[in-house]
Amino acid sequence: MCRWMGWLGQSVLMDELLFKTQHGIVDQSLHARMGAEPTNGDGFGVGWYGAGEGPGVYHSVAPAWGDENLRELAAHIESPLFLAHVRAAIGSPIQATNCHPFRRGRWLFVHNGFIADFHRLRRDLMLAIDPAQFADVRGSTDTEVVFHVALTLGLESDPIDALERTVGLIEATAREHGVAAPVQATFGVSDGTCLWAVRYASEGPARSLFASADVDTVRRLHPENPRLQRLSEGDRLIVSEPFADLPGAWREIPEATAVCARRGGVLEERAFVPRVEAPATVA
Amino acid sequence: MCRWMGWLGQSVLMDELLFKTQHGIVDQSLHARMGAEPTNGDGFGVGWYGAGEGPGVYHSVAPAWGDENLRELAAHIESPLFLAHVRAAIGSPIQATNCHPFRRGRWLFVHNGFIADFHRLRRDLMLAIDPAQFADVRGSTDTEVVFHVALTLGLESDPIDALERTVGLIEATAREHGVAAPVQATFGVSDGTCLWAVRYASEGPARSLFASADVDTVRRLHPENPRLQRLSEGDRLIVSEPFADLPGAWREIPEATAVCARRGGVLEERAFVPRVEAPATVA
Amino acid sequence: MCRWMGWLGQSVLMDELLFKTQHGIVDQSLHARMGAEPTNGDGFGVGWYGAGEGPGVYHSVAPAWGDENLRELAAHIESPLFLAHVRAAIGSPIQATNCHPFRRGRWLFVHNGFIADFHRLRRDLMLAIDPAQFADVRGSTDTEVVFHVALTLGLESDPIDALERTVGLIEATAREHGVAAPVQATFGVSDGTCLWAVRYASEGPARSLFASADVDTVRRLHPENPRLQRLSEGDRLIVSEPFADLPGAWREIPEATAVCARRGGVLEERAFVPRVEAPATVA
Amino acid sequence: MCRWMGWLGQSVLMDELLFKTQHGIVDQSLHARMGAEPTNGDGFGVGWYGAGEGPGVYHSVAPAWGDENLRELAAHIESPLFLAHVRAAIGSPIQATNCHPFRRGRWLFVHNGFIADFHRLRRDLMLAIDPAQFADVRGSTDTEVVFHVALTLGLESDPIDALERTVGLIEATAREHGVAAPVQATFGVSDGTCLWAVRYASEGPARSLFASADVDTVRRLHPENPRLQRLSEGDRLIVSEPFADLPGAWREIPEATAVCARRGGVLEERAFVPRVEAPATVA
């Protein structure tokens, strides 16, 4: 189990959201409430858009709660769009190359959940990766493979469509191997302009996922909270579990649903329907 | 808060006690039950007597539950006497030099608890260290300072007496600085032949501490447990909290008490009475 | 031995200087030419002024040449004033709290060199630290102690004056202990507006230290180098050893000399004269 | 480039060979003389046979020269057969899962050299791994893939034969991809009873490899060296480069040659002839 959050909005010092909220993602590394386990101490990562070419990424195998560098970076890097992830490893090694967000070019990718029996599916799924990208897989998590399959299936053109094909392909592969309920996932994706998120499980309840309500509502609900009064139109958070100091300010993203947060506060929602289908762009 | 354990008995592969018990010390790094916090993920250490000169020490800033090297070492090092410690940092940096056990020569030292307001007392306590040893303090925890004060006050001659003087000195120093209830501690000490332990708090209940009951009792209580049937006369565990698969097999060490486990199963107990008194052996 | 560099000038992505020069500081972590040893692989640090309150600091115990996070941060953080340091440990542990730059408030401090026989002088030097700051020393290097003594002696009011008193005090302390030639140092200091540097040795040649020549000279010497043509008035580098792609563009800072680089390209120089004298500001 | 060493002989504390020789493997991590680069600071590993089931393995991403845990383990673990490896990464991440020795069951494997253009060959080579073992590849080095291909081709039955087939397969795969001179290697292999080593390059001079001369010769050459006088019949070292305090005591292993050191001092030598051939044991 893991926890992640994404921010799209005004440019903020990252610690405003990582450390200064009451039950932010770093606190969730030690005290998660809605996950299978309270502890997400097997490394973490942050990916942010700001100065320089494409997103920057910081990965560490230390628990987020105790990493002094994370405090420093969060207090000194401003970003209008970033993703943070705290990891609870289930089987794969605790190493930076297994920490989220994963990146290619302008794209970042995070995942909470798992591919069931990944050990048995890994080879077939890696064979679904564009051979030219095969050697870019540097770690050993399910998520990195999912990301590269999705890239192969067109994530950079249409991320939700590519993830539907990817999940469809994983489910088909799982069926061949007799693996039940293979996908348990919330995904977060960004290219630096939008923030996409998916909530889906092959079977049973999917991992929790929430979006912040529109800013007007949030401000009206909490007139006493100066942090919330500073929110502006178009600020949007997507999180595995709500921050405690924003009660009532969250809406749960339904199961089997994808959302897309765009600049200006737009939050589009659509059904997420996995399917097996060769993408047009791959021979 | 931290958790520690000590073993004195037959030579065993360390993983027998670190990993193969139901609620051993490594499990307590993630799920402690009797401490202020369930998580002790800010590094750990093991010190053992066996091959080579004096005790070996392995320290890591990683959480014990995820450290592959710890699994390897525990599965391949045999020892008749070792101490293990999982750390929950309260203020001082997460670095190997702040991980227990601390060592000098043949001596190992672990501590669960804290010196209250250590920040204010640190200078005076460091001045109580033999000047010739002052530069041996390499980290920044309260425990390392306590250890060096105790060494200065004769730990290598009489560990319990030296710890009584050390705690007395800390309490006197705290009074001067207006710090209340300064010492909260269980200590573990060994020279490779005996295992000493202390349970003491200046005020209020002290941290928990238990010794395994005598082996006969343990075996009779659990005739179905093959691991316990392998215990031999003279095997003794001292632990911050009982391992779950040994119910009824533990006796709580009373408050303000010191014990000494010796070869052959002897467990001596005496009152622990802090006092301020210049030791005879220091000019 | 260590290597460091400081930049004061236009705002640049840090990797422009850390990675993209031919023999920059990261290359010097593996292949230093003017030091006692070619390898400075015992951790590193970067401190920069930019977004957020005061300087940010990133420390790592990994060799700079292989740290992926350093590449990321350098490529995504812009700063008009930063200090970087690669470490070759001589005796004290490899831990983040021993990595430079050290910081207090707005101040950063780096050091190349050593205090001879620091083990013998450490206690007396730590006693020279303002007792209220004593507990802020978190690591075990000579440099951190030097920094706190200099803070005690007024570094925040007049850094060069305070360093003269500090070096004077170290030399006096060394004499008492029979330690010869105690100080070997280049220091770098900043408060976010200026960049001070000192080159000094109690005896024999001091560690190397260079300042970039004025920008006009540099551009005229290298009309073919696009990176140098981008330099603007007021850009100034201070470095332990010259970057190889700027031959002729450096002036050696003389022994026993302090310099101060200010905005606008000003580089002031004065003699550095250690002395023992109680500062007016300390009781 | 990397450096490795193997010991087969009397049971010794590992530090006798890792630290106490004049130019041992740990010194080679900082000052290698016969390699492409003097520095092998991108992690290291030790695998040893002794107490517990199968070999123990200790991996670290820190440079060997500065790792305090390595000093501790080496000074407190005795072994009659161990392999140590210091790494200079060329492209793949610095992470424990990329550190040698690699292990399966009773088998350990180390490698100095590289597979040229591994990025292009990685997919085809991973497809040559027994599908049931595919998911056991946890890192991203060429060596781990070579090891698993060799396991697939029968390493556990006949290690040299399997390595000949493996190298043959790599060379054939390289030809298909237009990659010249693909294999540059010395390999070390053990099952806890014997120590095999291979020196081979597809083209040009292979990496250096040496075996200690027979013990009688060594002792006669260095009557003044107490460490060498303690050597007994059957002690054998295989090393990437000679330790400096044993001049004249080494014989170079010829190119395209495999050796096998067995208990009792036997050192067998044979030609190493890569070939493409389906092994009998794989369907």
CSV table of C-alpha atoms in Angstrom, one decimal, chain A:
chain,number,residue,atom,x,y,z
A,1,MET,CA,0.0,0.0,0.0
A,2,CYS,CA,1.1,3.5,-0.7
A,3,ARG,CA,-0.2,7.1,-0.5
A,4,TRP,CA,0.1,9.8,-3.0
A,5,MET,CA,-1.0,13.4,-3.7
A,6,GLY,CA,-1.0,15.7,-6.6
A,7,TRP,CA,-1.2,19.5,-6.7
A,8,LEU,CA,-2.3,21.7,-9.7
A,9,GLY,CA,-2.8,25.3,-9.0
A,10,GLN,CA,-0.9,28.5,-7.9
A,11,SER,CA,2.8,28.2,-7.4
A,12,VAL,CA,3.5,27.2,-3.8
A,13,LEU,CA,6.4,26.1,-1.8
A,14,MET,CA,6.0,22.4,-1.7
A,15,ASP,CA,6.2,22.2,2.1
A,16,GLU,CA,2.9,24.1,2.4
A,17,LEU,CA,1.2,20.9,1.3
A,18,LEU,CA,3.8,18.2,2.2
A,19,PHE,CA,4.5,19.3,5.8
A,20,LYS,CA,2.2,22.2,6.9
A,21,THR,CA,-1.1,20.5,6.6
A,22,GLN,CA,-2.4,18.6,9.5
A,23,HIS,CA,-2.5,15.2,7.9
A,24,GLY,CA,-0.5,15.7,4.8
A,25,ILE,CA,1.3,13.1,2.8
A,26,VAL,CA,4.4,13.1,5.0
A,27,ASP,CA,2.3,12.5,8.0
A,28,GLN,CA,0.6,9.7,6.1
A,29,SER,CA,4.0,8.0,5.7
A,30,LEU,CA,3.8,7.3,9.5
A,31,HIS,CA,0.1,7.4,10.2
A,32,ALA,CA,-2.0,6.6,7.2
A,33,ARG,CA,-5.7,6.0,8.2
A,34,MET,CA,-7.4,4.7,5.1
A,35,GLY,CA,-4.8,2.2,3.9
A,36,ALA,CA,-4.2,-1.4,4.6
A,37,GLU,CA,-1.2,-0.4,6.8
A,38,PRO,CA,-0.5,2.8,8.7
A,39,THR,CA,3.1,2.9,7.8
A,40,ASN,CA,4.5,3.9,4.4
A,41,GLY,CA,8.1,4.0,5.3
A,42,ASP,CA,9.8,2.2,2.4
A,43,GLY,CA,11.0,5.3,0.5
A,44,PHE,CA,9.3,8.1,-1.2
A,45,GLY,CA,9.5,10.5,-4.1
A,46,VAL,CA,8.5,13.9,-5.3
A,47,GLY,CA,8.2,15.1,-8.9
A,48,TRP,CA,7.7,18.7,-9.7
A,49,TYR,CA,7.4,21.1,-12.6
A,50,GLY,CA,9.2,24.4,-12.3
A,51,ALA,CA,12.7,25.7,-13.3
A,52,GLY,CA,14.7,23.7,-15.8
A,53,GLU,CA,13.7,21.3,-18.5
A,54,GLY,CA,10.9,19.0,-17.7
A,55,PRO,CA,10.0,17.8,-14.2
A,56,GLY,CA,12.6,17.3,-11.5
A,57,VAL,CA,12.4,14.2,-9.4
A,58,TYR,CA,13.7,13.5,-5.9
A,59,HIS,CA,13.7,9.9,-4.7
A,60,SER,CA,14.9,8.5,-1.4
A,61,VAL,CA,14.8,5.1,0.3
A,62,ALA,CA,14.5,6.7,3.7
A,63,PRO,CA,11.1,7.1,5.3
A,64,ALA,CA,9.6,10.5,4.3
A,65,TRP,CA,9.0,11.5,7.9
A,66,GLY,CA,12.7,11.6,8.8
A,67,ASP,CA,14.3,12.8,5.6
A,68,GLU,CA,16.0,16.1,6.3
A,69,ASN,CA,16.6,16.7,2.6
A,70,LEU,CA,12.9,16.4,1.8
A,71,ARG,CA,12.2,19.2,4.4
A,72,GLU,CA,14.8,21.3,2.8
A,73,LEU,CA,13.7,20.8,-0.8
A,74,ALA,CA,10.0,21.3,0.1
A,75,ALA,CA,10.8,24.5,1.9
A,76,HIS,CA,12.8,25.9,-1.0
A,77,ILE,CA,11.2,24.7,-4.2
A,78,GLU,CA,8.1,26.4,-5.6
A,79,SER,CA,5.9,24.6,-8.1
A,80,PRO,CA,2.4,25.0,-9.6
A,81,LEU,CA,2.2,21.2,-10.3
A,82,PHE,CA,3.7,18.4,-8.4
A,83,LEU,CA,3.2,14.8,-7.3
A,84,ALA,CA,4.4,13.2,-4.1
A,85,HIS,CA,4.3,9.5,-3.1
A,86,VAL,CA,5.2,7.5,0.0
A,87,ARG,CA,5.8,3.8,-0.4
A,88,ALA,CA,5.0,0.7,1.4
A,89,ALA,CA,6.9,-2.0,-0.4
A,90,ILE,CA,5.2,-5.3,-1.0
A,91,GLY,CA,7.9,-7.6,-2.2
A,92,SER,CA,10.1,-5.5,-4.4
A,93,PRO,CA,13.4,-4.1,-3.1
A,94,ILE,CA,13.6,-0.7,-1.3
A,95,GLN,CA,15.7,1.2,-3.8
A,96,ALA,CA,15.4,4.6,-5.5
A,97,THR,CA,14.6,3.0,-8.8
A,98,ASN,CA,11.5,1.5,-7.3
A,99,CYS,CA,10.3,4.9,-5.9
A,100,HIS,CA,7.6,6.9,-7.6
A,101,PRO,CA,7.0,9.1,-9.4
A,102,PHE,CA,8.4,7.4,-12.5
A,103,ARG,CA,9.3,9.8,-15.3
A,104,ARG,CA,9.8,9.9,-19.1
A,105,GLY,CA,10.4,13.2,-20.8
A,106,ARG,CA,7.7,15.6,-19.5
A,107,TRP,CA,5.6,12.8,-18.0
A,108,LEU,CA,5.3,11.7,-14.4
A,109,PHE,CA,3.5,8.6,-13.1
A,110,VAL,CA,2.5,7.4,-9.6
A,111,HIS,CA,0.5,4.4,-8.4
A,112,ASN,CA,-1.1,3.2,-5.2
A,113,GLY,CA,-2.1,-0.5,-5.3
A,114,PHE,CA,-0.6,-3.5,-6.9
A,115,ILE,CA,-0.6,-6.0,-9.7
A,116,ALA,CA,-1.6,-9.3,-8.1
A,117,ASP,CA,1.0,-12.1,-8.5
A,118,PHE,CA,3.2,-9.7,-10.4
A,119,HIS,CA,6.0,-12.3,-10.1
A,120,ARG,CA,4.1,-14.6,-12.5
A,121,LEU,CA,3.1,-11.8,-14.9
A,122,ARG,CA,6.2,-9.8,-15.0
A,123,ARG,CA,7.8,-11.4,-18.1
A,124,ASP,CA,4.7,-11.2,-20.3
A,125,LEU,CA,4.1,-7.7,-19.3
A,126,MET,CA,7.6,-6.6,-20.0
A,127,LEU,CA,7.3,-8.2,-23.4
A,128,ALA,CA,4.4,-5.8,-24.0
A,129,ILE,CA,6.8,-2.9,-23.7
A,130,ASP,CA,8.1,-1.4,-26.9
A,131,PRO,CA,11.4,-3.2,-27.4
A,132,ALA,CA,13.2,0.1,-27.9
A,133,GLN,CA,12.1,1.1,-24.3
A,134,PHE,CA,12.7,-2.2,-22.7
A,135,ALA,CA,16.1,-1.3,-21.3
A,136,ASP,CA,14.7,1.9,-19.7
A,137,VAL,CA,13.2,-0.2,-17.0
A,138,ARG,CA,15.7,0.2,-14.2
A,139,GLY,CA,14.0,-1.1,-11.1
A,140,SER,CA,11.7,-4.0,-10.3
A,141,THR,CA,8.3,-2.8,-9.3
A,142,ASP,CA,5.0,-3.6,-11.0
A,143,THR,CA,4.4,0.2,-11.3
A,144,GLU,CA,7.4,0.9,-13.5
A,145,VAL,CA,6.3,-1.9,-15.9
A,146,VAL,CA,2.8,-0.6,-15.9
A,147,PHE,CA,4.1,2.9,-16.8
A,148,HIS,CA,6.2,1.5,-19.7
A,149,VAL,CA,3.4,-0.6,-21.0
A,150,ALA,CA,1.1,2.5,-20.9
A,151,LEU,CA,3.8,4.6,-22.7
A,152,THR,CA,3.9,1.9,-25.3
A,153,LEU,CA,0.1,2.0,-25.7
A,154,GLY,CA,0.1,5.8,-26.2
A,155,LEU,CA,0.1,7.4,-22.7
A,156,GLU,CA,1.8,10.5,-24.2
A,157,SER,CA,-1.1,11.0,-26.6
A,158,ASP,CA,-4.1,10.1,-24.5
A,159,PRO,CA,-3.2,9.0,-20.9
A,160,ILE,CA,-6.6,7.7,-19.9
A,161,ASP,CA,-7.1,5.7,-23.1
A,162,ALA,CA,-3.6,4.2,-22.7
A,163,LEU,CA,-4.2,3.3,-19.1
A,164,GLU,CA,-7.5,1.6,-20.1
A,165,ARG,CA,-5.7,-0.5,-22.7
A,166,THR,CA,-2.9,-1.2,-20.2
A,167,VAL,CA,-5.2,-2.4,-17.5
A,168,GLY,CA,-7.1,-4.4,-20.1
A,169,LEU,CA,-3.9,-6.0,-21.2
A,170,ILE,CA,-2.9,-6.8,-17.6
A,171,GLU,CA,-6.3,-8.4,-16.9
A,172,ALA,CA,-6.0,-10.5,-20.1
A,173,THR,CA,-2.5,-11.6,-19.2
A,174,ALA,CA,-3.7,-12.4,-15.7
A,175,ARG,CA,-6.5,-14.6,-17.1
A,176,GLU,CA,-4.0,-16.6,-19.1
A,177,HIS,CA,-2.0,-17.2,-16.0
A,178,GLY,CA,-5.0,-17.9,-13.8
A,179,VAL,CA,-4.5,-14.9,-11.6
A,180,ALA,CA,-7.7,-13.4,-10.2
A,181,ALA,CA,-8.4,-9.8,-9.4
A,182,PRO,CA,-5.1,-8.6,-10.9
A,183,VAL,CA,-5.4,-4.8,-10.8
A,184,GLN,CA,-5.8,-2.7,-7.7
A,185,ALA,CA,-4.9,0.9,-8.5
A,186,THR,CA,-5.2,4.6,-8.2
A,187,PHE,CA,-2.9,6.2,-10.8
A,188,GLY,CA,-1.7,9.8,-11.0
A,189,VAL,CA,-0.3,11.1,-14.3
A,190,SER,CA,0.9,14.5,-15.4
A,191,ASP,CA,2.6,16.2,-18.4
A,192,GLY,CA,3.1,19.5,-16.6
A,193,THR,CA,-0.2,21.0,-17.8
A,194,CYS,CA,-2.9,18.7,-16.6
A,195,LEU,CA,-3.2,16.2,-13.8
A,196,TRP,CA,-5.0,12.9,-14.5
A,197,ALA,CA,-6.1,10.4,-11.9
A,198,VAL,CA,-7.7,7.0,-12.1
A,199,ARG,CA,-9.4,4.9,-9.5
A,200,TYR,CA,-10.0,1.3,-10.4
A,201,ALA,CA,-10.0,-2.3,-9.1
A,202,SER,CA,-10.5,-5.5,-11.1
A,203,GLU,CA,-12.6,-6.7,-8.2
A,204,GLY,CA,-13.8,-5.4,-4.9
A,205,PRO,CA,-13.4,-1.9,-3.6
A,206,ALA,CA,-10.6,0.2,-5.1
A,207,ARG,CA,-8.1,2.1,-3.1
A,208,SER,CA,-9.4,5.4,-1.8
A,209,LEU,CA,-9.0,8.6,-3.9
A,210,PHE,CA,-10.3,12.1,-3.4
A,211,ALA,CA,-10.3,15.5,-5.1
A,212,SER,CA,-10.5,18.8,-3.4
A,213,ALA,CA,-13.9,20.4,-3.8
A,214,ASP,CA,-14.0,23.6,-5.8
A,215,VAL,CA,-12.3,26.5,-4.0
A,216,ASP,CA,-15.3,28.6,-3.3
A,217,THR,CA,-16.9,25.7,-1.3
A,218,VAL,CA,-13.7,25.1,0.6
A,219,ARG,CA,-13.4,28.7,1.6
A,220,ARG,CA,-17.0,29.0,2.7
A,221,LEU,CA,-16.7,25.8,4.8
A,222,HIS,CA,-13.7,27.0,6.6
A,223,PRO,CA,-13.7,30.8,7.0
A,224,GLU,CA,-11.4,30.6,10.0
A,225,ASN,CA,-8.6,28.8,8.2
A,226,PRO,CA,-6.1,31.3,6.7
A,227,ARG,CA,-4.4,28.6,4.6
A,228,LEU,CA,-7.6,27.8,2.9
A,229,GLN,CA,-8.5,31.5,2.4
A,230,ARG,CA,-5.2,31.8,0.4
A,231,LEU,CA,-6.5,29.2,-2.1
A,232,SER,CA,-7.3,30.7,-5.4
A,233,GLU,CA,-9.6,29.6,-8.3
A,234,GLY,CA,-8.1,26.7,-10.0
A,235,ASP,CA,-6.2,25.2,-7.1
A,236,ARG,CA,-6.8,21.5,-7.1
A,237,LEU,CA,-5.6,18.6,-4.9
A,238,ILE,CA,-5.9,14.9,-5.7
A,239,VAL,CA,-5.0,12.7,-2.8
A,240,SER,CA,-5.1,9.1,-1.6
A,241,GLU,CA,-6.7,10.2,1.6
A,242,PRO,CA,-7.9,13.6,2.8
A,243,PHE,CA,-5.8,16.0,4.8
A,244,ALA,CA,-7.4,16.2,8.2
A,245,ASP,CA,-7.5,20.0,8.3
A,246,LEU,CA,-9.9,20.2,5.4
A,247,PRO,CA,-13.0,18.3,6.6
A,248,GLY,CA,-15.9,18.5,4.2
A,249,ALA,CA,-13.7,19.9,1.5
A,250,TRP,CA,-13.2,16.7,-0.3
A,251,ARG,CA,-15.2,14.7,-2.8
A,252,GLU,CA,-14.5,11.0,-3.2
A,253,ILE,CA,-13.7,10.0,-6.8
A,254,PRO,CA,-16.0,7.1,-7.7
A,255,GLU,CA,-14.8,3.6,-8.5
A,256,ALA,CA,-13.8,2.9,-12.1
A,257,THR,CA,-13.5,6.6,-12.8
A,258,ALA,CA,-10.9,8.8,-14.3
A,259,VAL,CA,-10.6,12.5,-13.7
A,260,CYS,CA,-8.6,15.3,-15.4
A,261,ALA,CA,-7.8,18.5,-13.5
A,262,ARG,CA,-6.9,21.4,-15.8
A,263,ARG,CA,-5.7,24.9,-15.3
A,264,GLY,CA,-8.6,27.2,-14.2
A,265,GLY,CA,-10.2,24.7,-11.8
A,266,VAL,CA,-11.8,22.5,-14.4
A,267,LEU,CA,-12.3,18.9,-13.1
A,268,GLU,CA,-13.5,16.5,-15.8
A,269,GLU,CA,-14.7,13.1,-14.9
A,270,ARG,CA,-15.4,10.0,-17.0
A,271,ALA,CA,-15.8,6.3,-16.7
A,272,PHE,CA,-12.6,4.2,-16.7
A,273,VAL,CA,-13.2,1.1,-18.9
A,274,PRO,CA,-10.3,-1.3,-19.4
A,275,ARG,CA,-10.2,-3.0,-22.8
A,276,VAL,CA,-8.0,-5.1,-24.9
A,277,GLU,CA,-7.4,-3.5,-28.2
A,278,ALA,CA,-4.3,-2.9,-30.3
A,279,PRO,CA,-3.6,0.8,-30.3
A,280,ALA,CA,-3.5,2.5,-33.6
A,281,THR,CA,-0.1,3.9,-33.0
A,282,VAL,CA,1.7,0.7,-32.4
A,283,ALA,CA,2.5,-1.7,-35.3
